[in-house]
Short mmCIF file of C-alpha atoms and ligand atoms in Angstrom, two decimals:
data_model
loop_
_atom_site.label_atom_id
_atom_site.label_comp_id
_atom_site.label_asym_id
_atom_site.label_seq_id
_atom_site.Cartn_x
_atom_site.Cartn_y
_atom_site.Cartn_z
CA MET A 1 105.89 -2.46 131.34
CA LYS A 2 102.20 -2.55 132.26
CA ARG A 3 101.72 0.76 130.46
CA LEU A 4 103.43 -0.57 127.37
CA LEU A 5 101.23 -3.65 127.39
CA ALA A 6 98.13 -1.53 127.77
CA LEU A 7 99.23 0.70 124.91
CA LEU A 8 99.88 -2.34 122.73
CA LEU A 9 96.45 -3.73 123.53
CA VAL A 10 94.80 -0.42 122.77
CA SER A 11 96.57 -0.12 119.43
CA LEU A 12 95.79 -3.73 118.51
CA PHE A 13 92.19 -3.05 119.42
CA THR A 14 92.11 0.10 117.27
CA LEU A 15 93.63 -1.73 114.31
CA ALA A 16 91.19 -4.58 114.65
CA ALA A 17 88.22 -2.31 115.25
CA ALA A 18 88.64 -0.21 112.11
CA GLN A 19 85.78 -1.09 109.79
CA GLY A 20 83.57 0.53 107.20
CA GLN A 21 84.74 2.52 104.22
CA LEU A 22 87.30 5.09 103.15
CA GLU A 23 87.10 7.04 99.92
CA ILE A 24 90.33 8.60 98.70
CA PHE A 25 89.88 11.14 95.93
CA SER A 26 92.77 12.18 93.67
CA TRP A 27 93.95 12.66 90.08
CA TRP A 28 96.60 9.94 90.36
CA ALA A 29 94.97 7.71 87.79
CA GLY A 30 96.38 5.08 85.44
CA ASP A 31 100.12 5.20 84.98
CA GLU A 32 100.33 7.92 87.61
CA GLY A 33 98.85 5.57 90.19
CA PRO A 34 101.57 3.19 91.50
CA ALA A 35 102.74 5.36 94.41
CA LEU A 36 99.21 5.93 95.69
CA GLN A 37 98.42 2.24 95.25
CA ALA A 38 101.45 1.29 97.35
CA LEU A 39 100.22 3.56 100.13
CA ILE A 40 96.71 2.14 99.91
CA ASP A 41 98.15 -1.40 100.05
CA GLN A 42 99.97 -0.43 103.23
CA TYR A 43 96.76 0.98 104.70
CA GLN A 44 94.86 -2.19 103.78
CA GLY A 45 97.52 -4.28 105.49
CA MET A 46 97.02 -2.25 108.65
CA TYR A 47 93.23 -2.04 108.46
CA PRO A 48 92.11 -5.11 106.52
CA ASP A 49 88.43 -4.66 107.37
CA VAL A 50 88.18 -1.20 105.86
CA GLU A 51 86.92 -1.09 102.32
CA VAL A 52 89.02 1.47 100.46
CA GLU A 53 87.68 3.17 97.39
CA ASN A 54 90.42 4.65 95.25
CA ALA A 55 88.41 7.33 93.45
CA THR A 56 90.50 8.95 90.74
CA VAL A 57 89.62 11.48 88.07
CA THR A 58 92.09 11.39 85.17
CA GLY A 59 93.80 14.58 84.08
CA GLY A 60 97.29 15.77 84.94
CA SER A 61 97.65 18.48 87.54
CA GLY A 62 94.07 17.95 88.69
CA VAL A 63 92.48 19.94 85.88
CA ASN A 64 89.39 17.67 85.86
CA ALA A 65 89.51 16.44 89.46
CA ARG A 66 89.20 19.95 90.88
CA ALA A 67 85.97 20.53 88.93
CA VAL A 68 84.46 17.22 90.12
CA LEU A 69 85.55 18.00 93.67
CA LYS A 70 83.83 21.39 93.53
CA THR A 71 80.55 19.78 92.46
CA ARG A 72 80.77 17.21 95.24
CA MET A 73 81.76 19.67 97.96
CA LEU A 74 79.04 22.13 97.01
CA GLY A 75 76.53 19.31 96.69
CA GLY A 76 77.19 18.19 100.27
CA ASP A 77 78.90 14.94 99.17
CA PRO A 78 82.57 15.42 100.15
CA PRO A 79 85.00 12.54 99.61
CA ASP A 80 86.50 11.30 102.92
CA SER A 81 89.83 12.76 101.90
CA PHE A 82 91.00 14.48 98.75
CA GLN A 83 94.29 15.39 97.12
CA VAL A 84 94.97 19.10 97.17
CA HIS A 85 98.10 21.18 96.79
CA ALA A 86 99.52 22.62 99.95
CA GLY A 87 98.83 26.33 100.03
CA GLN A 88 96.10 28.58 98.75
CA GLU A 89 94.48 25.88 96.63
CA LEU A 90 92.92 24.46 99.79
CA ILE A 91 92.96 27.45 102.08
CA GLY A 92 91.67 30.06 99.63
CA THR A 93 88.83 27.78 98.54
CA TRP A 94 87.66 25.19 101.07
CA VAL A 95 89.07 26.54 104.33
CA VAL A 96 87.60 30.01 103.87
CA ALA A 97 84.30 28.31 102.98
CA ASP A 98 84.48 26.51 106.36
CA ARG A 99 84.43 23.04 104.78
CA MET A 100 87.57 21.61 106.43
CA GLU A 101 88.54 20.49 109.92
CA ASP A 102 91.56 22.06 111.57
CA LEU A 103 94.23 19.34 111.89
CA THR A 104 96.42 21.02 114.50
CA PHE A 105 95.41 18.31 117.00
CA LEU A 106 96.72 15.60 114.65
CA TYR A 107 100.01 17.46 114.13
CA LYS A 108 100.45 17.62 117.90
CA GLU A 109 99.44 14.01 118.43
CA GLN A 110 101.89 12.78 115.76
CA GLY A 111 104.73 15.19 116.58
CA TRP A 112 104.69 16.54 113.00
CA LEU A 113 105.32 20.13 114.07
CA GLU A 114 108.94 19.12 114.69
CA LYS A 115 109.16 16.70 111.74
CA TYR A 116 108.35 18.93 108.76
CA PRO A 117 110.09 22.08 107.53
CA ALA A 118 108.62 25.21 109.12
CA GLY A 119 108.11 26.81 105.68
CA LEU A 120 105.92 23.90 104.63
CA ILE A 121 103.83 24.08 107.79
CA ASP A 122 103.40 27.80 107.13
CA LEU A 123 102.10 27.02 103.67
CA LEU A 124 99.55 24.60 105.14
CA SER A 125 98.44 27.03 107.83
CA ALA A 126 96.01 29.94 107.91
CA GLU A 127 93.00 31.20 109.80
CA ASP A 128 94.48 29.77 113.01
CA GLY A 129 94.72 26.20 111.82
CA ILE A 130 96.72 23.62 109.88
CA TRP A 131 94.50 22.30 107.14
CA SER A 132 96.04 19.29 105.45
CA VAL A 133 98.77 16.66 105.73
CA PRO A 134 101.55 16.73 103.11
CA VAL A 135 102.65 13.44 101.58
CA ASN A 136 105.42 14.80 99.35
CA ILE A 137 107.51 17.61 97.96
CA HIS A 138 107.74 17.89 94.20
CA ARG A 139 109.98 20.16 92.16
CA SER A 140 108.46 22.05 89.26
CA ASN A 141 111.53 23.60 87.56
CA VAL A 142 113.21 20.58 85.99
CA MET A 143 114.45 20.08 82.44
CA TRP A 144 114.45 16.44 81.30
CA TYR A 145 116.43 14.89 78.49
CA ASN A 146 117.68 11.66 77.05
CA PRO A 147 121.49 11.68 77.52
CA ALA A 148 122.20 9.55 74.44
CA LYS A 149 120.07 11.78 72.24
CA ILE A 150 121.71 14.97 73.47
CA ALA A 151 125.13 13.50 72.65
CA GLU A 152 123.91 12.46 69.21
CA LEU A 153 122.53 15.95 68.55
CA GLY A 154 125.87 17.47 69.51
CA ILE A 155 124.37 19.94 71.99
CA SER A 156 124.82 20.53 75.68
CA VAL A 157 122.13 20.94 78.31
CA PRO A 158 121.34 24.68 78.34
CA THR A 159 121.83 26.63 81.55
CA THR A 160 120.04 29.75 80.28
CA TRP A 161 117.12 30.32 77.90
CA ASP A 162 119.48 32.20 75.54
CA GLU A 163 121.63 29.10 75.34
CA PHE A 164 118.59 26.97 74.65
CA LEU A 165 117.40 29.33 71.92
CA SER A 166 120.79 29.40 70.25
CA SER A 167 120.73 25.62 69.64
CA CYS A 168 117.04 25.50 68.68
CA SER A 169 117.43 25.75 64.90
CA SER A 170 120.27 23.21 64.74
CA VAL A 171 118.10 20.70 66.62
CA GLN A 172 115.14 21.42 64.36
CA ALA A 173 117.36 20.97 61.32
CA GLN A 174 118.11 17.44 62.57
CA GLY A 175 114.37 16.66 62.55
CA VAL A 176 114.01 16.76 66.32
CA THR A 177 111.67 18.94 68.43
CA PRO A 178 113.90 21.10 70.67
CA LEU A 179 111.32 21.28 73.48
CA VAL A 180 108.19 19.14 73.66
CA MET A 181 105.10 20.56 75.27
CA GLY A 182 101.65 19.14 76.03
CA GLU A 183 98.15 20.41 76.83
CA ASN A 184 97.34 23.85 78.29
CA TRP A 185 98.37 23.25 81.91
CA THR A 186 101.79 21.95 80.81
CA GLN A 187 102.22 25.19 78.85
CA GLN A 188 101.52 27.14 82.04
CA HIS A 189 104.03 24.85 83.71
CA LEU A 190 106.62 25.82 81.09
CA TRP A 191 105.71 29.47 81.60
CA GLU A 192 106.48 29.36 85.31
CA SER A 193 109.93 27.93 84.64
CA VAL A 194 110.61 30.56 81.96
CA ALA A 195 109.37 33.29 84.32
CA LEU A 196 111.55 32.06 87.17
CA GLY A 197 114.56 31.85 84.83
CA VAL A 198 114.05 35.36 83.47
CA LEU A 199 112.99 37.07 86.71
CA GLY A 200 115.06 35.23 89.31
CA PRO A 201 113.67 34.17 92.70
CA ASP A 202 113.38 37.65 94.29
CA ASP A 203 111.18 39.03 91.53
CA TRP A 204 109.22 35.78 91.37
CA ASP A 205 108.39 36.15 95.05
CA ALA A 206 107.68 39.86 94.53
CA LEU A 207 104.92 38.94 92.08
CA TRP A 208 103.07 36.99 94.75
CA SER A 209 103.58 39.54 97.51
CA GLY A 210 102.13 42.19 95.21
CA ASP A 211 105.41 44.13 94.98
CA LEU A 212 105.93 43.49 91.28
CA ALA A 213 103.10 44.15 88.84
CA PHE A 214 102.18 41.59 86.22
CA ASN A 215 102.47 44.26 83.55
CA ASP A 216 105.90 45.51 84.66
CA PRO A 217 108.43 45.60 81.78
CA LYS A 218 110.19 42.64 83.43
CA LEU A 219 107.07 40.57 82.77
CA ILE A 220 106.95 41.72 79.16
CA LYS A 221 110.43 40.26 78.86
CA VAL A 222 109.12 36.98 80.34
CA TRP A 223 106.32 36.77 77.75
CA ASP A 224 108.68 37.65 74.92
CA THR A 225 111.13 34.94 75.98
CA PHE A 226 108.23 32.51 76.39
CA GLY A 227 107.18 33.34 72.81
CA GLU A 228 110.66 32.59 71.49
CA VAL A 229 110.72 29.31 73.40
CA LEU A 230 107.29 28.37 72.03
CA ALA A 231 108.68 28.68 68.53
CA CYS A 232 110.96 25.74 69.41
CA THR A 233 108.09 23.47 70.50
CA ASN A 234 105.88 20.93 68.76
CA ASP A 235 102.71 21.92 66.82
CA ASP A 236 100.47 19.25 68.36
CA ALA A 237 100.93 20.30 72.01
CA ALA A 238 97.20 20.69 72.75
CA GLY A 239 96.58 16.98 72.19
CA LEU A 240 99.38 15.61 74.39
CA SER A 241 99.20 14.58 78.03
CA TRP A 242 102.30 15.21 80.12
CA GLN A 243 103.17 11.52 79.89
CA GLN A 244 102.98 11.60 76.09
CA ALA A 245 105.25 14.64 76.06
CA THR A 246 107.71 12.78 78.30
CA ASP A 247 107.54 9.77 75.96
CA ARG A 248 108.84 11.94 73.12
CA VAL A 249 111.96 12.78 75.09
CA VAL A 250 112.50 9.14 75.94
CA SER A 251 112.09 8.08 72.30
CA GLY A 252 114.39 10.85 71.06
CA GLU A 253 111.70 12.66 69.04
CA ALA A 254 112.30 15.67 71.28
CA ALA A 255 115.46 16.94 72.94
CA PHE A 256 114.02 18.49 76.12
CA ASN A 257 110.90 18.81 78.22
CA ILE A 258 110.15 20.98 81.23
CA MET A 259 108.01 19.14 83.76
CA GLY A 260 107.72 18.53 87.47
CA ASP A 261 109.55 15.56 88.90
CA TRP A 262 106.50 13.31 88.72
CA ALA A 263 108.14 12.79 85.29
CA ALA A 264 111.02 11.08 87.15
CA GLY A 265 108.45 8.83 88.85
CA TYR A 266 106.86 8.04 85.49
CA MET A 267 110.20 7.34 83.78
CA SER A 268 111.62 5.22 86.59
CA THR A 269 108.53 3.49 88.04
CA THR A 270 106.30 3.14 84.98
CA LEU A 271 108.85 3.00 82.16
CA GLY A 272 111.58 1.27 84.19
CA LEU A 273 114.38 3.68 83.18
CA THR A 274 117.46 4.29 85.30
CA PRO A 275 118.06 7.92 86.32
CA GLY A 276 121.23 9.27 84.75
CA GLU A 277 121.16 6.59 82.01
CA GLY A 278 117.66 6.36 80.55
CA PHE A 279 116.96 9.96 81.43
CA GLY A 280 118.91 13.00 82.57
CA TRP A 281 117.81 16.17 84.34
CA ALA A 282 118.91 19.69 85.18
CA ALA A 283 117.34 22.74 86.78
CA SER A 284 115.32 24.49 84.06
CA PRO A 285 117.40 27.15 82.28
CA GLY A 286 118.37 30.09 84.48
CA THR A 287 117.11 28.48 87.71
CA GLU A 288 120.15 26.59 89.03
CA GLY A 289 120.17 26.91 92.82
CA VAL A 290 116.42 27.55 93.01
CA PHE A 291 113.90 24.87 93.95
CA MET A 292 110.37 25.71 92.82
CA MET A 293 108.32 23.54 95.13
CA LEU A 294 104.84 22.20 95.46
CA SER A 295 103.37 19.64 97.77
CA ASP A 296 100.47 17.23 97.50
CA SER A 297 98.43 16.95 100.63
CA PHE A 298 95.19 15.48 101.96
CA GLY A 299 92.72 17.03 104.36
CA LEU A 300 89.71 16.19 106.49
CA PRO A 301 86.46 17.62 105.10
CA LYS A 302 83.71 18.43 107.60
CA GLY A 303 80.70 16.13 107.69
CA ILE A 304 82.22 12.99 106.16
CA ALA A 305 80.88 9.52 106.93
CA ASN A 306 84.21 7.82 107.75
CA ARG A 307 86.11 10.25 109.96
CA ASP A 308 88.10 7.66 111.98
CA ASN A 309 89.24 5.76 108.89
CA THR A 310 90.23 9.05 107.31
CA LEU A 311 92.25 10.07 110.35
CA ASN A 312 94.15 6.76 110.11
CA TRP A 313 94.77 7.48 106.43
CA LEU A 314 96.16 10.91 107.31
CA ARG A 315 98.32 9.40 110.07
CA LEU A 316 99.80 6.98 107.54
CA LEU A 317 100.53 9.49 104.80
CA GLY A 318 102.01 11.94 107.26
CA SER A 319 104.30 9.30 108.77
CA VAL A 320 107.87 8.77 107.61
CA GLU A 321 107.01 5.11 106.87
CA GLY A 322 104.12 6.12 104.62
CA GLN A 323 106.13 8.84 102.91
CA ASP A 324 109.07 6.51 102.27
CA ILE A 325 106.69 4.02 100.61
CA PHE A 326 105.01 6.63 98.45
CA ASN A 327 107.76 9.00 97.35
CA PRO A 328 110.41 6.66 95.89
CA LEU A 329 107.75 5.56 93.39
CA LYS A 330 106.36 9.04 92.79
CA GLY A 331 109.54 10.96 91.93
CA SER A 332 109.02 13.29 94.89
CA ILE A 333 110.78 13.48 98.25
CA ALA A 334 109.38 13.14 101.75
CA PRO A 335 108.57 16.24 103.78
CA SER A 336 109.66 14.39 106.93
CA PHE A 337 113.15 15.15 108.23
CA ASP A 338 113.51 11.44 109.12
CA SER A 339 113.17 10.15 105.57
CA ASP A 340 115.55 7.31 104.69
CA LEU A 341 117.22 8.48 101.47
CA SER A 342 118.79 5.08 100.84
CA ARG A 343 115.32 4.01 99.68
CA TYR A 344 115.35 6.60 96.89
CA ASN A 345 116.94 6.63 93.44
CA ALA A 346 119.72 8.92 92.21
CA TYR A 347 117.31 11.54 90.89
CA SER A 348 115.45 11.86 94.20
CA GLN A 349 118.65 11.90 96.21
CA ALA A 350 119.84 14.82 94.09
CA ALA A 351 116.47 16.58 94.56
CA ALA A 352 116.67 16.02 98.33
CA ALA A 353 120.14 17.61 98.40
CA ASP A 354 118.88 20.61 96.40
CA TRP A 355 115.83 20.96 98.65
CA LYS A 356 118.16 21.41 101.61
CA THR A 357 120.57 23.88 100.01
CA ASN A 358 118.60 25.76 97.32
CA ARG A 359 116.50 28.89 97.58
CA VAL A 360 112.91 27.62 97.78
CA VAL A 361 110.06 29.35 95.95
CA GLY A 362 106.45 28.27 95.33
CA SER A 363 104.86 27.00 92.12
CA LEU A 364 101.98 28.98 90.62
CA VAL A 365 100.46 26.21 88.52
CA HIS A 366 100.51 23.68 91.36
CA GLY A 367 98.86 25.75 94.01
CA ALA A 368 101.73 26.97 96.20
CA ALA A 369 102.22 30.58 95.15
CA ALA A 370 98.84 32.21 94.57
CA LYS A 371 95.15 32.01 95.29
CA GLU A 372 93.33 29.36 93.28
CA ALA A 373 91.20 32.08 91.71
CA PHE A 374 94.32 33.52 90.07
CA MET A 375 95.77 30.17 89.16
CA SER A 376 92.60 28.91 87.50
CA GLN A 377 92.23 32.07 85.42
CA PHE A 378 95.84 31.96 84.33
CA ALA A 379 94.80 29.41 81.67
CA THR A 380 92.90 32.27 80.00
CA VAL A 381 95.94 34.54 80.13
CA LEU A 382 97.89 31.87 78.32
CA GLU A 383 95.15 31.52 75.69
CA ILE A 384 95.23 35.29 75.18
CA TYR A 385 98.94 35.13 74.55
CA LEU A 386 98.70 32.14 72.23
CA SER A 387 95.97 33.71 70.12
CA SER A 388 97.36 37.27 70.01
CA ASN A 389 101.10 36.67 70.31
CA ASN A 390 101.08 39.96 72.18
CA ALA A 391 103.12 40.16 75.39
CA GLY A 392 101.42 43.41 76.45
CA SER A 393 97.91 41.93 76.18
CA ALA A 394 98.88 38.87 78.23
CA ALA A 395 100.65 40.99 80.85
CA ASN A 396 97.66 43.33 81.18
CA ALA A 397 95.23 40.43 81.44
CA ALA A 398 97.33 38.86 84.19
CA GLN A 399 97.45 42.17 86.07
CA ALA A 400 93.67 42.59 85.75
CA ILE A 401 93.10 39.16 87.30
CA ALA A 402 95.67 39.81 90.03
CA SER A 403 93.87 43.06 90.99
CA GLN A 404 90.47 41.41 90.84
CA VAL A 405 91.38 38.43 93.06
CA GLY A 406 93.72 40.42 95.29
CA VAL A 407 97.07 38.71 94.73
CA GLY A 408 99.42 39.79 97.51
CA GLN A 409 96.61 40.79 99.90
C1 GAL B 501 100.68 17.93 90.05
C2 GAL B 501 100.73 17.05 91.27
C3 GAL B 501 101.67 15.91 91.05
C4 GAL B 501 101.34 15.21 89.76
C5 GAL B 501 101.14 16.19 88.60
C6 GAL B 501 100.72 15.57 87.29
O1 GAL B 501 99.80 18.98 90.23
O2 GAL B 501 101.13 17.81 92.36
O3 GAL B 501 101.64 15.03 92.12
O4 GAL B 501 100.21 14.44 89.96
O5 GAL B 501 100.25 17.17 88.96
O6 GAL B 501 99.44 15.08 87.34
#
């Protein structure tokens, strides 16, 4: 009893004592912000005297945030904590540069080693440390649609890319875009779903272990299929954000979109649609039974001004309470085994069931599969394909980058 009282006093003292600032850096800006805001509100309730700065840099998938982060990290001005994908995005860049603190002590203190899937902890670990705390698990390979529109078009949701391609011209003839696409990174996002559908999970994994070359004939087939799919997309892709592409599915201007399940968060939280009614979903063609995952995480940079406040932030986002506040709004699921699924909508419950039973592979575009050096140069490979329409050139360019950065080593 005495011990309990002492513990209570200590924790009350810690809560009350937390002061100063906390800067949280991410790309969850604007209509992508509600989940983060809910987590920050929770933090503010616990630590009312801490001044939280929600520093966001707009741009889906972190395309702009990563550049700003680089400038700040290299300039000796790290944010207290920043969003980063679990995997090589952090490890290959900031851990190898010795800019991050090892968080193994926090994992032990919080009992997280037993609370998160071992595969996820592996992804967060390297160089004898665990380098960030995951707040979610997103799925990349999802095809979204508007059920009423699909019925009106007289088509079914395709389970293979061949099926999709066979209905493409009939959808176009009805004045509807078969597949809406947005700016460059969303095109890479589409590519990874096409690649997974064409290659299957074993060959997808073989790419990242270095056992399958990027210019293997199987990859030529991927680029050729990608080219056929592109012919069924909108002409103004370069000017659309991922949200604007999603909007076209919701309005019925487009039949399908391939996007990660932050689109479910956007459609349910921001647009107020009910999963299964306002929007439908399926594994992207050819990937049923495979869950292409990615995870957003936050770390502890070395040399920050507000280390204690940051540790409390990490404790919150790693906790089941924090994750069950954040993820129902975000469209993702909680890494924690203790997550309360009754707090999630029908889409997320389905994703959680798939996460448990599916074959899990990592996303390229969202940092899980390959070194950041490969991922960031993949935008150029895509440009090469778009300008040349030549599968061989794209495949060779990808292989050249893979050899240069040492994919699989
Ligand atoms: C991903 C990120 C998601 C979501 C998405 C769109 O890279 O992991 O949480 O923010 O970008 O911006």
